[in-house]
Amino acid sequence: SKTVQRECATLQLLEDRKVHAAERCLGTFDYHPRGNKQGEEEDSAPRTMILVGPYVRDAVASLAEIENEAARIVAVDQIARTLVQMLAANVITIDVQPLISKTTGRTIFIDMTEAQALSSKVGSEYSFLDQTLISSFTSEMVALVPEDYWKVAKKSILDELQQMKNRGTAISQQARSVLEEQTPFLLDD
């Protein structure tokens, strides 16, 4: 279907733009579903299957489900860095869904069917809609981080911003302003 093809294209864009914790589209496959066991006829409408990776064997969806402190810190670091990387990639999603390894904290963001490249070009002024989408996305990402881990998130965000600057890339000033508005801990000393 077009939705699956669009999701795969978005995942490829995220990979191309160096968003490290987004799942990867490994390929798509068109197929015709078969009827059920009661002998229904085959559905004539083709469907598309997506193959994504990596697989996270012991995944949970929330930091609250992780007991290991080191794993929580790794997860917060990856959430914070992914937030900055996606803003720099000019791609957001309004339905953030992390898979977090209970043992390692490795975090992968999945189900990017709602993800989209912003309509405003990088470096140009964001439209009102894009600003709203950035704000919503940032708010969802920050909500994944418990207040006890805001210092870890702050360090990771600032470090990722510095690394981008060193590479000659950055998030827009408008995205930075939204980031600062949505992350009260970022401006704290």
Short mmCIF file of C-alpha atoms in Angstrom, two decimals:
data_model
loop_
_atom_site.label_atom_id
_atom_site.label_comp_id
_atom_site.label_asym_id
_atom_site.label_seq_id
_atom_site.Cartn_x
_atom_site.Cartn_y
_atom_site.Cartn_z
CA SER A 1 0.00 0.00 0.00
CA LYS A 2 0.99 3.62 -0.34
CA THR A 3 1.20 4.02 3.44
CA VAL A 4 3.82 1.27 3.74
CA GLN A 5 5.81 2.65 0.80
CA ARG A 6 5.70 6.14 2.35
CA GLU A 7 6.84 4.78 5.72
CA CYS A 8 9.76 2.98 4.06
CA ALA A 9 10.74 6.17 2.22
CA THR A 10 10.58 8.14 5.48
CA LEU A 11 12.74 5.54 7.25
CA GLN A 12 15.25 5.78 4.41
CA LEU A 13 15.27 9.57 4.74
CA LEU A 14 15.92 9.24 8.49
CA GLU A 15 18.78 6.86 7.80
CA ASP A 16 20.23 9.15 5.13
CA ARG A 17 20.04 12.09 7.54
CA LYS A 18 21.85 10.14 10.28
CA VAL A 19 19.01 9.57 12.74
CA HIS A 20 20.59 6.61 14.52
CA ALA A 21 17.76 5.27 16.70
CA ALA A 22 15.02 5.06 14.07
CA GLU A 23 14.18 1.61 12.80
CA ARG A 24 15.43 0.80 9.30
CA CYS A 25 13.39 -0.25 6.31
CA LEU A 26 15.08 -3.36 5.00
CA GLY A 27 12.63 -3.73 2.13
CA THR A 28 9.03 -4.09 1.07
CA PHE A 29 7.17 -6.95 -0.55
CA ASP A 30 3.85 -6.87 -2.44
CA TYR A 31 1.58 -9.89 -1.98
CA HIS A 32 -1.98 -11.06 -2.49
CA PRO A 33 -3.60 -12.29 0.73
CA ARG A 34 -5.18 -15.72 0.63
CA GLY A 35 -8.69 -16.54 1.77
CA ASN A 36 -9.31 -18.03 5.18
CA LYS A 37 -9.53 -21.74 5.96
CA GLN A 38 -13.29 -21.84 5.31
CA GLY A 39 -12.58 -21.50 1.61
CA GLU A 40 -13.15 -17.81 1.09
CA GLU A 41 -11.87 -16.52 -2.20
CA GLU A 42 -8.52 -14.80 -2.38
CA ASP A 43 -8.70 -11.06 -1.83
CA SER A 44 -7.81 -9.45 -5.16
CA ALA A 45 -6.36 -6.27 -3.67
CA PRO A 46 -2.59 -6.54 -3.32
CA ARG A 47 -1.00 -5.53 -0.03
CA THR A 48 2.48 -4.45 0.90
CA MET A 49 4.54 -5.88 3.72
CA ILE A 50 7.48 -3.99 5.23
CA LEU A 51 10.57 -5.59 6.71
CA VAL A 52 12.18 -3.46 9.40
CA GLY A 53 15.06 -3.85 11.80
CA PRO A 54 16.77 -4.10 14.12
CA TYR A 55 14.92 -6.56 16.31
CA VAL A 56 14.95 -5.78 20.05
CA ARG A 57 14.48 -9.07 21.87
CA ASP A 58 13.65 -7.79 25.37
CA ALA A 59 11.86 -4.58 24.43
CA VAL A 60 9.57 -2.50 26.58
CA ALA A 61 7.86 0.78 25.73
CA SER A 62 8.66 2.77 28.86
CA LEU A 63 11.58 3.61 31.11
CA ALA A 64 9.36 2.73 34.07
CA GLU A 65 9.65 -0.93 33.04
CA ILE A 66 13.46 -0.89 33.26
CA GLU A 67 15.08 -1.68 36.59
CA ASN A 68 18.72 -1.39 35.49
CA GLU A 69 20.02 2.18 36.14
CA ALA A 70 22.70 1.97 33.45
CA ALA A 71 20.11 0.85 30.89
CA ARG A 72 17.86 3.78 31.83
CA ILE A 73 20.72 6.23 31.27
CA VAL A 74 21.49 4.74 27.86
CA ALA A 75 17.81 4.97 26.91
CA VAL A 76 17.50 8.61 28.02
CA ASP A 77 20.66 9.44 26.08
CA GLN A 78 19.26 7.85 22.91
CA ILE A 79 15.85 9.49 23.31
CA ALA A 80 17.47 12.94 23.72
CA ARG A 81 19.87 12.48 20.81
CA THR A 82 17.09 11.17 18.56
CA LEU A 83 15.00 14.23 19.36
CA VAL A 84 17.80 16.53 18.19
CA GLN A 85 18.69 14.34 15.19
CA MET A 86 15.09 14.25 13.96
CA LEU A 87 14.73 18.01 14.34
CA ALA A 88 17.94 18.45 12.33
CA ALA A 89 16.63 15.98 9.73
CA ASN A 90 13.47 18.11 9.44
CA VAL A 91 11.37 14.99 10.08
CA ILE A 92 8.91 14.56 12.93
CA THR A 93 6.27 12.08 14.03
CA ILE A 94 3.15 12.73 16.04
CA ASP A 95 2.99 9.19 17.42
CA VAL A 96 6.31 8.49 19.16
CA GLN A 97 6.77 4.77 19.86
CA PRO A 98 10.05 3.63 21.43
CA LEU A 99 11.21 0.06 21.95
CA ILE A 100 13.73 0.02 24.79
CA SER A 101 15.90 -2.96 25.66
CA LYS A 102 15.40 -3.85 29.32
CA THR A 103 19.00 -5.04 29.65
CA THR A 104 20.99 -2.52 27.58
CA GLY A 105 18.72 0.53 27.25
CA ARG A 106 19.24 0.53 23.48
CA THR A 107 16.28 2.41 22.05
CA ILE A 108 14.71 2.11 18.63
CA PHE A 109 11.81 4.25 17.47
CA ILE A 110 9.28 2.20 15.54
CA ASP A 111 6.05 2.54 13.58
CA MET A 112 6.85 5.68 11.64
CA THR A 113 3.60 5.60 9.66
CA GLU A 114 2.79 9.07 11.03
CA ALA A 115 6.30 10.44 10.46
CA GLN A 116 6.73 13.12 7.86
CA ALA A 117 9.23 15.54 6.47
CA LEU A 118 8.20 19.07 7.38
CA SER A 119 6.80 21.10 4.51
CA SER A 120 9.19 23.99 5.23
CA LYS A 121 12.64 23.58 3.76
CA VAL A 122 15.64 23.40 6.07
CA GLY A 123 16.89 26.92 6.70
CA SER A 124 13.61 28.61 5.78
CA GLU A 125 10.98 30.01 8.12
CA TYR A 126 8.68 27.27 9.46
CA SER A 127 4.98 27.47 8.67
CA PHE A 128 2.57 27.66 11.60
CA LEU A 129 1.64 24.01 11.03
CA ASP A 130 5.29 22.91 11.03
CA GLN A 131 5.92 24.85 14.26
CA THR A 132 2.92 23.10 15.82
CA LEU A 133 4.16 19.69 14.65
CA ILE A 134 7.66 20.38 16.01
CA SER A 135 6.17 21.43 19.34
CA SER A 136 3.97 18.33 19.57
CA PHE A 137 6.83 16.00 18.60
CA THR A 138 9.23 17.63 21.07
CA SER A 139 6.64 17.43 23.84
CA GLU A 140 6.07 13.71 23.18
CA MET A 141 9.78 12.95 23.21
CA VAL A 142 10.41 14.90 26.41
CA ALA A 143 7.46 13.13 28.08
CA LEU A 144 9.37 9.85 27.68
CA VAL A 145 12.03 11.10 30.11
CA PRO A 146 11.19 11.05 33.84
CA GLU A 147 12.13 14.21 35.74
CA ASP A 148 14.84 12.29 37.64
CA TYR A 149 16.70 11.92 34.31
CA TRP A 150 16.41 15.49 33.01
CA LYS A 151 20.09 16.17 33.76
CA VAL A 152 21.08 13.18 31.61
CA ALA A 153 18.77 14.38 28.83
CA LYS A 154 20.16 17.92 29.05
CA LYS A 155 23.73 16.69 28.77
CA SER A 156 22.84 14.49 25.78
CA ILE A 157 20.91 17.23 23.97
CA LEU A 158 23.69 19.77 24.46
CA ASP A 159 26.32 17.23 23.45
CA GLU A 160 24.41 16.28 20.29
CA LEU A 161 23.94 19.94 19.37
CA GLN A 162 27.69 20.52 19.82
CA GLN A 163 28.58 17.45 17.75
CA MET A 164 26.30 18.71 14.97
CA LYS A 165 27.93 22.13 15.10
CA ASN A 166 31.35 20.46 14.84
CA ARG A 167 30.16 18.58 11.73
CA GLY A 168 28.78 21.78 10.20
CA THR A 169 25.12 20.88 10.67
CA ALA A 170 22.55 22.16 13.12
CA ILE A 171 18.89 22.45 13.89
CA SER A 172 17.20 25.66 12.82
CA GLN A 173 16.92 28.54 15.27
CA GLN A 174 13.13 28.11 15.24
CA ALA A 175 13.45 24.41 16.13
CA ARG A 176 15.98 25.33 18.82
CA SER A 177 13.52 27.83 20.30
CA VAL A 178 10.77 25.21 20.40
CA LEU A 179 13.21 22.73 21.93
CA GLU A 180 14.08 25.22 24.68
CA GLU A 181 10.40 26.01 25.30
CA GLN A 182 9.46 22.31 25.57
CA THR A 183 12.45 21.28 27.71
CA PRO A 184 12.40 23.40 30.86
CA PHE A 185 15.50 21.57 32.10
CA LEU A 186 17.60 22.68 29.12
CA LEU A 187 17.95 26.25 30.36
CA ASP A 188 18.45 25.33 34.03
CA ASP A 189 21.97 25.45 35.48
#
